[in-house]
Coordinates of C-alpha atoms and ligand atoms in Angstrom, one line a residue:
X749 CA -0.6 5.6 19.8
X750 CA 0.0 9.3 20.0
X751 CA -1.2 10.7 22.8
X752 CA -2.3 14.6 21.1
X753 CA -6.3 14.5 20.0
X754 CA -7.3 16.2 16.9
X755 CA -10.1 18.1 15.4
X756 CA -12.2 16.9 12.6
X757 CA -12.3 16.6 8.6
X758 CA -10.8 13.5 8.2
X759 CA -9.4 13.0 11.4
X760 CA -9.5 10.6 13.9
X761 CA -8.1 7.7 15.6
X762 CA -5.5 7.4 12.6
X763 CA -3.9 10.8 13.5
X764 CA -0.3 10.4 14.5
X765 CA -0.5 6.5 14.0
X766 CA 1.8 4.2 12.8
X767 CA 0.3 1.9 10.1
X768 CA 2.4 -1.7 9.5
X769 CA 1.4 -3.8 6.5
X770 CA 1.4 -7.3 7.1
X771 CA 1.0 -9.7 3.5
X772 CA -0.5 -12.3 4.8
X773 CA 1.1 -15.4 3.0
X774 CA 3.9 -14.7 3.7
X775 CA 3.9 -13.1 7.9
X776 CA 3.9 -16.3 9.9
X777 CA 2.6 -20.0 9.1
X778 CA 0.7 -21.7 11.8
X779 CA -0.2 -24.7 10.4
X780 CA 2.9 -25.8 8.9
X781 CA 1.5 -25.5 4.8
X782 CA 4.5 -23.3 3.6
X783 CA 1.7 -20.1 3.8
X784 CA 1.3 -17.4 6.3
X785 CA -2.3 -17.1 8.0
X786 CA -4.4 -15.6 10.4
X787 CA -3.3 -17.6 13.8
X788 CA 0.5 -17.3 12.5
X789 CA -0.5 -13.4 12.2
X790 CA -2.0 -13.6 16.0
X791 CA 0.8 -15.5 17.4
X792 CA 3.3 -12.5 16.4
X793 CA 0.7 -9.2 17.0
X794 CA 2.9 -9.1 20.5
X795 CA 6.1 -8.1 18.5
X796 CA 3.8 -5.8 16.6
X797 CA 2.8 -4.0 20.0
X798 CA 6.3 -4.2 21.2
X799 CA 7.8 -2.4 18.3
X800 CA 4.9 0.6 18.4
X801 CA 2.7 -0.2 15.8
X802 CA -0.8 1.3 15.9
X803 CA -2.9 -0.1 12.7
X804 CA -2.2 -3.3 11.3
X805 CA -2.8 -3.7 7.5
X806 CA -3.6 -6.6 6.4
X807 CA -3.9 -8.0 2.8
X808 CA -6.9 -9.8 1.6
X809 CA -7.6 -13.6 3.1
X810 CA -11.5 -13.9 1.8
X811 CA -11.9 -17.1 -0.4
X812 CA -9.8 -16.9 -4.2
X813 CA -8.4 -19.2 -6.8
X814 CA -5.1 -17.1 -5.7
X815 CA -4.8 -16.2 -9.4
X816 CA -3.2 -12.8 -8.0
X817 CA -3.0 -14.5 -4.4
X818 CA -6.1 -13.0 -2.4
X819 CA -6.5 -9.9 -5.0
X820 CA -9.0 -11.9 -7.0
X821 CA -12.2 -12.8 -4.3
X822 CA -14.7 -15.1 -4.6
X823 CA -16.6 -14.6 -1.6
X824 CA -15.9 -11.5 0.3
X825 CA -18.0 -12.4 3.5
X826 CA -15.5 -15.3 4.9
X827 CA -12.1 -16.5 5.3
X828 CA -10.2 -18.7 2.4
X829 CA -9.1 -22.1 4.2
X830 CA -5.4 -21.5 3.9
X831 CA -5.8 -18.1 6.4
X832 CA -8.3 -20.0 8.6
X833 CA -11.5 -19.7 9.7
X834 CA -13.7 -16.5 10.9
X835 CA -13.5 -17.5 14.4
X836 CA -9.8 -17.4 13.7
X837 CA -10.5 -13.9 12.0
X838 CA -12.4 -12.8 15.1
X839 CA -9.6 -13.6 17.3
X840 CA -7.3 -11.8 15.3
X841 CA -9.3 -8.7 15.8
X842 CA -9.8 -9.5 19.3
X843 CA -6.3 -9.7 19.9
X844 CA -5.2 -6.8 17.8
X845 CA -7.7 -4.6 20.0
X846 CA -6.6 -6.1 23.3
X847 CA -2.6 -5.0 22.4
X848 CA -4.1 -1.7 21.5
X849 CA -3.8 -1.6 18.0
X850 CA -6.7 -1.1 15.1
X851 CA -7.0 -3.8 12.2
X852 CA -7.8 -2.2 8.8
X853 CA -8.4 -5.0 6.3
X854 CA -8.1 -4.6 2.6
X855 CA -11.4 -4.3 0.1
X856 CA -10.9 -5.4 -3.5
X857 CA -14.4 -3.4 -5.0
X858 CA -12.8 -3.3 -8.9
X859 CA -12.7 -7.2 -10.0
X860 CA -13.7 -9.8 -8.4
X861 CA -12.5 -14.0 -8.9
X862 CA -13.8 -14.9 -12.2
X863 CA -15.1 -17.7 -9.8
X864 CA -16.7 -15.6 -7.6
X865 CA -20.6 -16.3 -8.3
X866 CA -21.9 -13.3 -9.5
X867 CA -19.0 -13.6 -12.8
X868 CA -19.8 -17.5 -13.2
X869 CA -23.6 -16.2 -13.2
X870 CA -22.9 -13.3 -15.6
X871 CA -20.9 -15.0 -17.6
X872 CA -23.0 -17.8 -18.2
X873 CA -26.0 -15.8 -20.9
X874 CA -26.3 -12.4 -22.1
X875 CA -29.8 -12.6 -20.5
X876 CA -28.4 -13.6 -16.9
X877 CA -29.6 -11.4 -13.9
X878 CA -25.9 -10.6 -13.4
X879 CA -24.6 -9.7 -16.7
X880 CA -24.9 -5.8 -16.1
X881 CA -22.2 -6.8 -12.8
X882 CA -20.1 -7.0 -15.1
X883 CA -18.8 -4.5 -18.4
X884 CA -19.4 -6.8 -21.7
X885 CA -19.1 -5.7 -24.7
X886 CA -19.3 -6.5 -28.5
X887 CA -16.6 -6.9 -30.4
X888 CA -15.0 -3.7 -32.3
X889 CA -15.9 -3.7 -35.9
X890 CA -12.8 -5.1 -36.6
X891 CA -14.0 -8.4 -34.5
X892 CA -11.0 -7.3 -31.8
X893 CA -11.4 -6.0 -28.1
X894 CA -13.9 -3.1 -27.4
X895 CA -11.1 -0.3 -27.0
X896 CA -7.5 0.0 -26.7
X897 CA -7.7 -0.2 -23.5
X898 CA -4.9 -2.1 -21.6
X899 CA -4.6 -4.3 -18.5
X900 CA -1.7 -3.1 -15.7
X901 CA -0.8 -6.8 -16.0
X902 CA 0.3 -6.8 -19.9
X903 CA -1.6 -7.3 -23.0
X904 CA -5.8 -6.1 -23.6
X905 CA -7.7 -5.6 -20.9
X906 CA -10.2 -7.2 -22.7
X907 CA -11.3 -11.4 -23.2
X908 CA -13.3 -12.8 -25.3
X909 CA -15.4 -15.4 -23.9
X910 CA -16.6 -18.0 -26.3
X911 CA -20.3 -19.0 -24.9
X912 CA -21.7 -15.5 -25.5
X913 CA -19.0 -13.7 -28.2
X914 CA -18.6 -11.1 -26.1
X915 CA -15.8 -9.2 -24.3
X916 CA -15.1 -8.6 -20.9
X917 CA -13.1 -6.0 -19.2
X918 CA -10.5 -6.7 -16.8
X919 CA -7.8 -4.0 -15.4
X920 CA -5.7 -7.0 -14.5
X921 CA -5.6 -10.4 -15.0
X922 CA -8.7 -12.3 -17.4
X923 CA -9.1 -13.9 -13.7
X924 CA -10.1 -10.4 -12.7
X925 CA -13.0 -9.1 -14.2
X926 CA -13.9 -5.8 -13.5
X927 CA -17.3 -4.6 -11.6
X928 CA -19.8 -2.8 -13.0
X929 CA -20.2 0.2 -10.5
X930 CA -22.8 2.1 -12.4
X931 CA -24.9 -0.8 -11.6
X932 CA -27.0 0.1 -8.4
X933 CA -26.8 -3.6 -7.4
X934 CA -23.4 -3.6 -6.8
X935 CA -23.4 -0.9 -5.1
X936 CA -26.1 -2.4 -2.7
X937 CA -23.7 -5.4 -2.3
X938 CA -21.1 -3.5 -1.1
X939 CA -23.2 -1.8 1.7
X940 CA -23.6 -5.0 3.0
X941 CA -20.0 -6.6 2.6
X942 CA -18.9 -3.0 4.8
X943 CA -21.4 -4.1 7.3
X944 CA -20.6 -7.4 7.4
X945 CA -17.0 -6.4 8.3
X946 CA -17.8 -3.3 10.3
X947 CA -19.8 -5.7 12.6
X948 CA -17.3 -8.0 13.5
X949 CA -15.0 -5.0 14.5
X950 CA -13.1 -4.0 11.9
X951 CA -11.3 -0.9 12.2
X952 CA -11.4 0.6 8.9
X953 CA -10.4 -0.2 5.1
X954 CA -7.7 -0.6 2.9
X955 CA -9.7 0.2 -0.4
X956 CA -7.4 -2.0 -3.2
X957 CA -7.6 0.2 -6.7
X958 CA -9.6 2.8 -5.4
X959 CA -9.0 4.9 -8.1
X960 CA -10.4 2.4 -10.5
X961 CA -13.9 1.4 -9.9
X962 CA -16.0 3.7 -12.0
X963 CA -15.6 3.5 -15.7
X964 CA -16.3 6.0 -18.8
X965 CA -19.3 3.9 -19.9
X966 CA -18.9 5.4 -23.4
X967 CA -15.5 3.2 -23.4
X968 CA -14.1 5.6 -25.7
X969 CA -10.2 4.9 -26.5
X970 CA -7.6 6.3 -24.1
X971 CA -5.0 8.4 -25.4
X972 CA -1.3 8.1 -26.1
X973 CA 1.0 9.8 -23.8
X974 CA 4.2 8.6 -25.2
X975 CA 5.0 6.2 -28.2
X976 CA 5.3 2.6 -27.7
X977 CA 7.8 0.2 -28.1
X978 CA 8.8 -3.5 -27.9
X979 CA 10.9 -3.7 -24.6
X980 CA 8.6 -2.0 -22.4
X981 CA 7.2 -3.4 -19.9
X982 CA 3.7 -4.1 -18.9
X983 CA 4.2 -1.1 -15.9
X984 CA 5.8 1.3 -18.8
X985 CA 3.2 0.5 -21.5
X986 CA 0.1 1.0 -19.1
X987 CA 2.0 4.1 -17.7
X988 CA 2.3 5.1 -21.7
X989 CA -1.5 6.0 -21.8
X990 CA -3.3 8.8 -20.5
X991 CA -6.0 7.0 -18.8
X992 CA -8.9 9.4 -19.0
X993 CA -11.5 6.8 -19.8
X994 CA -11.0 3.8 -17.2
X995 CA -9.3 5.6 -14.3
X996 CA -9.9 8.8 -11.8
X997 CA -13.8 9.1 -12.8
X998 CA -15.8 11.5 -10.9
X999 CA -17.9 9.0 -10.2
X1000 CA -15.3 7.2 -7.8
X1001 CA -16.1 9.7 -4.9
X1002 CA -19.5 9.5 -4.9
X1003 CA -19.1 6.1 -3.9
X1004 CA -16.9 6.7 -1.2
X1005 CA -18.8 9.5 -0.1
X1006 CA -21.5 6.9 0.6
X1007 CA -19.2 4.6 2.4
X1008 CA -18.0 7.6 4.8
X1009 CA -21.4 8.0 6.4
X1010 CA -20.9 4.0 7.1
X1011 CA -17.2 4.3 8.4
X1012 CA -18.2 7.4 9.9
X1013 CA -21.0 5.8 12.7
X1014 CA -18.9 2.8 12.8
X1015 CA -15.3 5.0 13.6
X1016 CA -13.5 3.5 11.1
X1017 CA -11.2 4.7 8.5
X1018 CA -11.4 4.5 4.7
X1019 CA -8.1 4.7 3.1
X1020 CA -7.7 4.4 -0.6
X1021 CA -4.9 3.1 -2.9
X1022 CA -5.1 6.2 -5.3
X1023 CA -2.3 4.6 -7.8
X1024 CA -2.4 6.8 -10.5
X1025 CA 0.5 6.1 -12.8
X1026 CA 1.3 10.2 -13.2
X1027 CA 1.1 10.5 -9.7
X1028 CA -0.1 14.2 -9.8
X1029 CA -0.9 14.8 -6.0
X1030 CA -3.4 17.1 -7.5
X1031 CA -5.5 14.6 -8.4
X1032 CA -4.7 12.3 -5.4
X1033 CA -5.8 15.1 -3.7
X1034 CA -9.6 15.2 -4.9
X1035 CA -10.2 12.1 -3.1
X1036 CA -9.6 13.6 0.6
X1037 CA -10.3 16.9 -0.1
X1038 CA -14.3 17.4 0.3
X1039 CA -13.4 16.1 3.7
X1040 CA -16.6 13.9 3.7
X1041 CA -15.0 11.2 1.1
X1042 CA -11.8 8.7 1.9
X1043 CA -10.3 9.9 5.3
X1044 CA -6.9 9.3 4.1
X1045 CA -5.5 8.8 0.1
X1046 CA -1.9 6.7 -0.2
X1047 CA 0.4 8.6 -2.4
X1048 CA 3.0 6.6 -3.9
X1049 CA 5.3 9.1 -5.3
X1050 CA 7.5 8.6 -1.8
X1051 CA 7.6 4.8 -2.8
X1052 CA 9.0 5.0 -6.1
X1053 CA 11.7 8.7 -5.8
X1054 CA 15.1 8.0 -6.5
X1055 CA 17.7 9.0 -4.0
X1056 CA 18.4 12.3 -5.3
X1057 CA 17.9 16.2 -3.7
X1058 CA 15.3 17.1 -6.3
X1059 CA 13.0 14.5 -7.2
X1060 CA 12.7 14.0 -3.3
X1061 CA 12.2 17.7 -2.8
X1062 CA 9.7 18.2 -5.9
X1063 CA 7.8 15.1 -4.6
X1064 CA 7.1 15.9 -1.5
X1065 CA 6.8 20.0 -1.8
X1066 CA 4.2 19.2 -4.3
X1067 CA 2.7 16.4 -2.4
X1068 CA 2.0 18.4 0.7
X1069 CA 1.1 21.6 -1.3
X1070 CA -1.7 19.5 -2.6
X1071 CA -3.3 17.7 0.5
X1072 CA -1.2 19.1 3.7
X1073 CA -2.7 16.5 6.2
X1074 CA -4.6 13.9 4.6
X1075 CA -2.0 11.6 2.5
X1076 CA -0.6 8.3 3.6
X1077 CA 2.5 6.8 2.2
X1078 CA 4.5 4.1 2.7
X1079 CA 8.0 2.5 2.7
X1080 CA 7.8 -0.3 0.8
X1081 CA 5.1 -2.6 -0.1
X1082 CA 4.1 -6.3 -1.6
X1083 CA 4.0 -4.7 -5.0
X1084 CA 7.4 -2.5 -5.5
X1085 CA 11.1 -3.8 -4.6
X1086 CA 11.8 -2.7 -0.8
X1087 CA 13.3 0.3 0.0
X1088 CA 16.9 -0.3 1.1
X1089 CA 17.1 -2.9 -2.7
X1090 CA 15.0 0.6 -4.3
X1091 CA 18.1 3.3 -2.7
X1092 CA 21.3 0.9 -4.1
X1093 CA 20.9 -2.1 -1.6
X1094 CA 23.9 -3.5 0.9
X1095 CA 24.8 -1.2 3.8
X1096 CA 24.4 2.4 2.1
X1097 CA 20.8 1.3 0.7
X1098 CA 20.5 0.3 4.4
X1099 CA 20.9 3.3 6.2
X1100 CA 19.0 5.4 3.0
X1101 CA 15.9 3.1 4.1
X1102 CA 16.4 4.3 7.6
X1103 CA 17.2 7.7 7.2
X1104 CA 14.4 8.6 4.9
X1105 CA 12.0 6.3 6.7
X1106 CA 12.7 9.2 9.3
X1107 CA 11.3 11.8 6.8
X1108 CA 8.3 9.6 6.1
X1109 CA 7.7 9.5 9.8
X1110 CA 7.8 12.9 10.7
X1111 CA 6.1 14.6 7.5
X1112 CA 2.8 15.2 8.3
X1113 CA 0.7 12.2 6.6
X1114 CA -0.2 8.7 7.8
X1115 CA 3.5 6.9 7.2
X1116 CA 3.1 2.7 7.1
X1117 CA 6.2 0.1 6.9
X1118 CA 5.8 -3.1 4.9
X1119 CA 6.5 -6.3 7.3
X1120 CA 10.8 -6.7 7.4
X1121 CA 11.3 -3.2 6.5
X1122 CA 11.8 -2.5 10.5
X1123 CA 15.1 -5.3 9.8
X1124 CA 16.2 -3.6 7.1
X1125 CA 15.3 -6.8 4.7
X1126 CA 16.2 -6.5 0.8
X1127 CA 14.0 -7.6 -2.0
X1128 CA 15.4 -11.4 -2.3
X1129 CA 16.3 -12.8 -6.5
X1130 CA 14.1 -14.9 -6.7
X1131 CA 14.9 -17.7 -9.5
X1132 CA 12.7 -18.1 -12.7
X1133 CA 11.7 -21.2 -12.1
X1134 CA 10.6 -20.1 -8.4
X1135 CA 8.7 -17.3 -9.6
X1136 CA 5.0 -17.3 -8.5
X1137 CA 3.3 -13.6 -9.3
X1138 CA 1.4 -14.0 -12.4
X1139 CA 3.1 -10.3 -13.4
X1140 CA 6.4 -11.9 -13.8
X1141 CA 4.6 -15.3 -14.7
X1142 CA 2.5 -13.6 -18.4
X1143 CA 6.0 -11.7 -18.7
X1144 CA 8.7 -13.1 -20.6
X1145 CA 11.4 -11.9 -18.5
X1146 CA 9.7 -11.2 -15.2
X1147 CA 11.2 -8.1 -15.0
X1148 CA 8.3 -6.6 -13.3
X1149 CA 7.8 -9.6 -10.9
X1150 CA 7.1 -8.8 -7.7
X1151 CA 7.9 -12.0 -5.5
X1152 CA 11.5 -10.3 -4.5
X1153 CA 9.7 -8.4 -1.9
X1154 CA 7.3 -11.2 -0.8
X1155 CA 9.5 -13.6 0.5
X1156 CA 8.3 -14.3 3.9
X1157 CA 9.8 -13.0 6.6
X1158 CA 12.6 -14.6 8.7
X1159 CA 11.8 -14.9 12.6
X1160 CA 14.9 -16.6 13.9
X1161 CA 17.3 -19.1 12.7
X1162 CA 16.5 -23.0 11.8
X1163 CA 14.1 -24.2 9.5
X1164 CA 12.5 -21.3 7.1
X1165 CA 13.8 -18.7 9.5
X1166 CA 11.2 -19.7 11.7
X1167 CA 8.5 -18.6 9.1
X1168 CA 6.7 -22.5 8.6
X1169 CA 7.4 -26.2 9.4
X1170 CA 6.2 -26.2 5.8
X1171 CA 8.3 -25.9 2.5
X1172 CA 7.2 -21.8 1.9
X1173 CA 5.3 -20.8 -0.7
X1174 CA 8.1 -18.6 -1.9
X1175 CA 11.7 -18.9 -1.4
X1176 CA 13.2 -17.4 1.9
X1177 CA 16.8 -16.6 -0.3
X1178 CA 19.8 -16.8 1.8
X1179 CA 19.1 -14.5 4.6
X1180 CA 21.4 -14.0 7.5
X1181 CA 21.7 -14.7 11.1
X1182 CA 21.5 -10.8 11.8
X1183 CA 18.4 -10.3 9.6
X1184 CA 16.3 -12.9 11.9
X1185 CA 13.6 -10.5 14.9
X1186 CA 15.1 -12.8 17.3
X1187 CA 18.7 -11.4 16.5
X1188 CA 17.5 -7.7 15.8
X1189 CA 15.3 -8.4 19.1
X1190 CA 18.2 -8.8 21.6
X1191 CA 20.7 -6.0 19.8
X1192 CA 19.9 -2.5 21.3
X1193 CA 22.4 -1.9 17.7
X1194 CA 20.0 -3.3 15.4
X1195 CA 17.7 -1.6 12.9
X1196 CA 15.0 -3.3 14.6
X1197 CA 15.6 -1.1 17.7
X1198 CA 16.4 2.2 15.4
X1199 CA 12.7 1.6 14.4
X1200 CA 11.3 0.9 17.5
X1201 CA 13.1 3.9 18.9
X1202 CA 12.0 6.3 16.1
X1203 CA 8.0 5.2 16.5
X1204 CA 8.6 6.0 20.1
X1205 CA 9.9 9.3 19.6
X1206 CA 7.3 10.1 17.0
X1207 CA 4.6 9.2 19.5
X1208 CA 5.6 10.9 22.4
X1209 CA 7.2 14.1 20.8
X1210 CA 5.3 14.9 17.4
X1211 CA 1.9 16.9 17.9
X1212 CA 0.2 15.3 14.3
X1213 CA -1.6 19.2 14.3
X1214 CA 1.5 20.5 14.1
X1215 CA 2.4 22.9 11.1
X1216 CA 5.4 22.4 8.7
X1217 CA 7.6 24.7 7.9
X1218 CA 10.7 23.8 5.3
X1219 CA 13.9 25.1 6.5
X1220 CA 16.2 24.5 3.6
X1221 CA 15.2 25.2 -0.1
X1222 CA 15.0 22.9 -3.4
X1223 CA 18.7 24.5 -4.1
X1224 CA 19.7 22.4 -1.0
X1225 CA 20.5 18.3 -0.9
X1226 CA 19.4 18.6 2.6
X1227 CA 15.6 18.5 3.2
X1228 CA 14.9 19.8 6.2
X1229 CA 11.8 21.2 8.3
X1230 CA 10.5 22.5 11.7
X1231 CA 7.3 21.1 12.9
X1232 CA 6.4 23.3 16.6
X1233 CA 9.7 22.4 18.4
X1234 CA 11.2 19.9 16.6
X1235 CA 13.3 19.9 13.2
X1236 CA 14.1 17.1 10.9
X1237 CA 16.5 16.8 8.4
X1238 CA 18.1 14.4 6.2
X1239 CA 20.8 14.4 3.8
X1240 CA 20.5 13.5 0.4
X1241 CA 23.2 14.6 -1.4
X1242 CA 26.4 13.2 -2.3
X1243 CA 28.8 15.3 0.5
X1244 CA 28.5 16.1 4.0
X1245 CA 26.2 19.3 4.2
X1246 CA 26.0 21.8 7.4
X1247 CA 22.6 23.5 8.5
X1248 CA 22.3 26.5 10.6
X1249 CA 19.9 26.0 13.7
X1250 CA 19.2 27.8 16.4
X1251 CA 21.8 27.6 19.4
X1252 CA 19.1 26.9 21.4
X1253 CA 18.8 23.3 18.7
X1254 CA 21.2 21.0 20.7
X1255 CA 19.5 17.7 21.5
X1256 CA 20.1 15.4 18.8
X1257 CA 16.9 12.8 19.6
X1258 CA 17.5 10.3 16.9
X1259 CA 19.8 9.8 14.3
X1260 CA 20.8 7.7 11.5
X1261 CA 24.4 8.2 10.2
X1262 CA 27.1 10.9 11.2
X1263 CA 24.7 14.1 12.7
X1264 CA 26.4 15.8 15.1
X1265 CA 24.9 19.5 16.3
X1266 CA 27.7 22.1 18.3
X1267 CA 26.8 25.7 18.6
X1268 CA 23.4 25.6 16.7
X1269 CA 25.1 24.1 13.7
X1270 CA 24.1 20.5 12.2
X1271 CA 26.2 18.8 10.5
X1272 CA 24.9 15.7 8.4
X1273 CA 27.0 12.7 7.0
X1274 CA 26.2 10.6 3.7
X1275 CA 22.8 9.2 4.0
X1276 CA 22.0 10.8 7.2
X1277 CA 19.1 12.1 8.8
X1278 CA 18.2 13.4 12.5
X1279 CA 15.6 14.8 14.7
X1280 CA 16.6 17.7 17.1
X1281 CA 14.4 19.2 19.8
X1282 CA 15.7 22.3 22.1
X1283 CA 18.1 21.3 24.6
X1284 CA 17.1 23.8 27.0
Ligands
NOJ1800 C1 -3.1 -3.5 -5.8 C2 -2.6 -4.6 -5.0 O1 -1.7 -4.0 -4.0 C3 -1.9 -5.6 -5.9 O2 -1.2 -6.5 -5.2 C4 -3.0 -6.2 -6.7 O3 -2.4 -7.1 -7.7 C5 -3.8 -5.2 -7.5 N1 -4.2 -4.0 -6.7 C6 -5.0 -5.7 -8.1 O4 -5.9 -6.0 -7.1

């Protein structure tokens, strides 16, 4: 953890920490069932510590069908049986606190598990006590869904259910049916599944679709953006609409705003998935800016940017023009291909990862890696007939699938990689003896250690108060910066570039690539990056 304190807004503990997301199902396997779980999480928080990480992510592990595995709850005050127990969750925190690391868990408040009681009460008459939990709706004149609005998982986002001829909304699957948060009884149950959590220690929340929860109740239709067509996909047709009537509601950070007082007296950080499919920081923004909302928003512009000067240099310019401190972003995640398959995969999408994970790192914002991205793992293929996400599943071609960046994560050689005794859940693909943490472990060479060493120097070096000042221009395929003493700069573009520093610029502290610095002048390789403090 860094060792510089900072004032207030939104910060706090968070500042200058290094956030790791660990999907659960697929981290370690204690119990030899082919699935990740709490204990297998416990059993490896030492490497965690080891490599520098400060806040632990980790994705949901309450009681679900699994329909969208742990995304669709049906009891959000305990622990499904294939993660464990709560005295197993306990530990877990326990453990996490004792290494000296915080455990932020993840809170699904826009659908819960069509199983989950309160949608088996709701859906069961139009008179039930639970009905308003729930948005239902008659049929459109035309005896079709309520609107045109559409699920992010393809097709309505609307079912009819038989036993009452009504509709009911859901933003994904028809096994997610989304909550009613205009109703103040929700609300109230929410309160207490935040204290529930808050008591046994948690350290703050990962708040799943936070940019979701309140509705337009008018449910007027959304508007085109674009035309649509046959080939697109459920991402691209969802990402077609302007979605002024079931996403980004005022209403959102009035909930939140409520929550803060909670996190607040309980020193625990609320950070929301803001996914809006236009990504406009602008509106991203909204959400940390009152300062008395979420603490921290992710952004996830920085997850999906080509490799290319200006889309890099637009995205984070505007990004940081729009909320200079309180944005989080991340490297790769459970729902997006990893980062080196995203920049053009084998070696050269390698060192891309690394180099630009450096600019992720040293950016102001709250920077988290996805579990293997600190080995430099790819998103596997993962066959049809292995395919478990229900994205790729309702999808003809799976295109949008996202079990490539799932596939558990390969601990040493021998059975599974070391992952389960089990047969796992998905398919490991045919990693290699050099991908394994034991290998990467024991190789000072290894992009293991290139992590470890870059969370080091970030710790130790960069004051999280510090101001950013851009050193090279949008005209430039180098994006570089000065933050107090230190610069960064990475290379983007397709030809060695140079960079005028000061002379006094001679300590090259990390580097990824050809950087070498000789009379103030930097000069940066393909795919390079580097961090250079003052040699005097
Ligand atoms: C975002 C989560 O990251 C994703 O995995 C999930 O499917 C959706 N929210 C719905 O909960």
């Amino acid at each position: 953890m860094s060792k510089f304190t900072l004032g207030k807004g939104n910060s706090g503990w968070w500042d200058g920490a290094i956030g790791y997301e660990v999907y659960i199902r697929s981290f370690a396997d204690s119990n030899g069932d082919g699935i990740g779980d709490l204990l297998g999480l416990v059993s490896k928080l030492d490497y965690l510590a080891w490599l520098g990480v400060d806040l632990v992510w980790v994705s949901p592990f309450y009681p679900s069908p699994m329909a969208d595995f742990g995304y669709d709850v049906s009891n959000y005050c305990d622990v499904d049986p294939i993660f464990g127990t709560l005295e197993d969750f306990d530990c877990l925190v326990a453990e996490v606190h004792r290494l000296g690391m915080r455990l932020l868990i993840d809170l699904v408040p826009n659908h819960t598990s069509s199983q989950h009681e309160w949608f088996v009460d709701s859906r069961s008459s139009i008179d039930s006590d639970k009905r308003g939990f729930y948005h239902w709706r008659d049929p459109s004149q035309n005896g079709g869904p309520p609107n045109n609005w559409v699920s992010h998982f393809g097709g309505s986002a609307w079912t009819f259910d038989e036993l009452t001829e009504q509709y009911y909304l859901h933003l994904f699957l028809p096994e997610q049916p989304d909550l009613n948060w205009n109703n103040p009884n929700v609300v109230k149950e929410f309160d207490n599944i935040l204290k529930f959590w808050l008591s046994r220690d948690v350290d703050g929340f990962r708040i799943d679709v936070a940019q979701g929860l309140v509705k337009n109740m008018l449910m007027a239709d959304n508007p085109l953006r674009f035309p649509l067509h046959k080939d697109m996909s459920p991402r691209e047709i969802f990402a077609s609409y302007d979605h002024r009537y079931d996403l980004d509601q005022s209403g959102n950070i009035e909930i939140y705003q409520r929550w803060r007082k909670v996190a607040d007296e309980n020193d625990a950080l609320l950070l929301g998935e803001v996914y809006l499919r236009d990504n406009d920081p602008n509106k991203v923004s909204r959400y940390v800016a009152s300062k008395d909302s979420l603490h921290r928003a992710f952004y996830f512009a920085p997850m999906h940017v080509p490799w290319s000067p200006e889309p890099m240099w637009d995205t984070f310019r505007d990004a940081l023009d729009a909320a200079p401190e309180d944005l989080s972003w991340a490297l790769s995640s459970h729902d997006d291909p990893r980062a080196p398959t995203r920049f053009g995969g084998g070696k050269e999408g390698k060192q891309r990862a690394l180099a630009y994970s450096v600019l992720l790192l040293f950016l102001p914002g709250l920077p988290f890696i996805y579990q293997g991205d600190e080995l430099g793992l790819e998103s596997i293929l993962v066959k049809p007939e292995d395919q478990a996400d229900p994205v790729a599943l309702r999808n003809e071609d799976g295109s949008d699938g996202r079990d490539g960046a799932r596939s558990p994560i390969p601990w040493h050689v021998g059975e599974n990689f070391g992952f389960s005794t089990g047969k796992p859940w998905l398919p490991m693909g045919d990693r290699s003896e050099e991908e394994t943490v034991d290998s990467q472990k024991f190789d000072e060479g290894s992009t293991l250690f290139k992590y470890k060493e870059l969370f080091q120097l970030r710790a130790e070096r960069l004051d999280p108060n510090s101001q950013l000042k851009w050193i090279t221009s949008r005209d430039s395929s180098v994006i570089a910066f000065t933050r107090a003493d230190i610069v960064c700069a990475i290379n983007v573009g397709e030809q060695s570039e140079k960079l005028k520093l000061g002379k006094e610029m001679s300590d090259i502290k990390f580097s990824v690539g050809d950087a070498v610095v000789s009379d103030g002048i930097l000069e940066l390789g393909l795919a390079s990056a580097a961090i250079i403090m003052s040699g005097v």
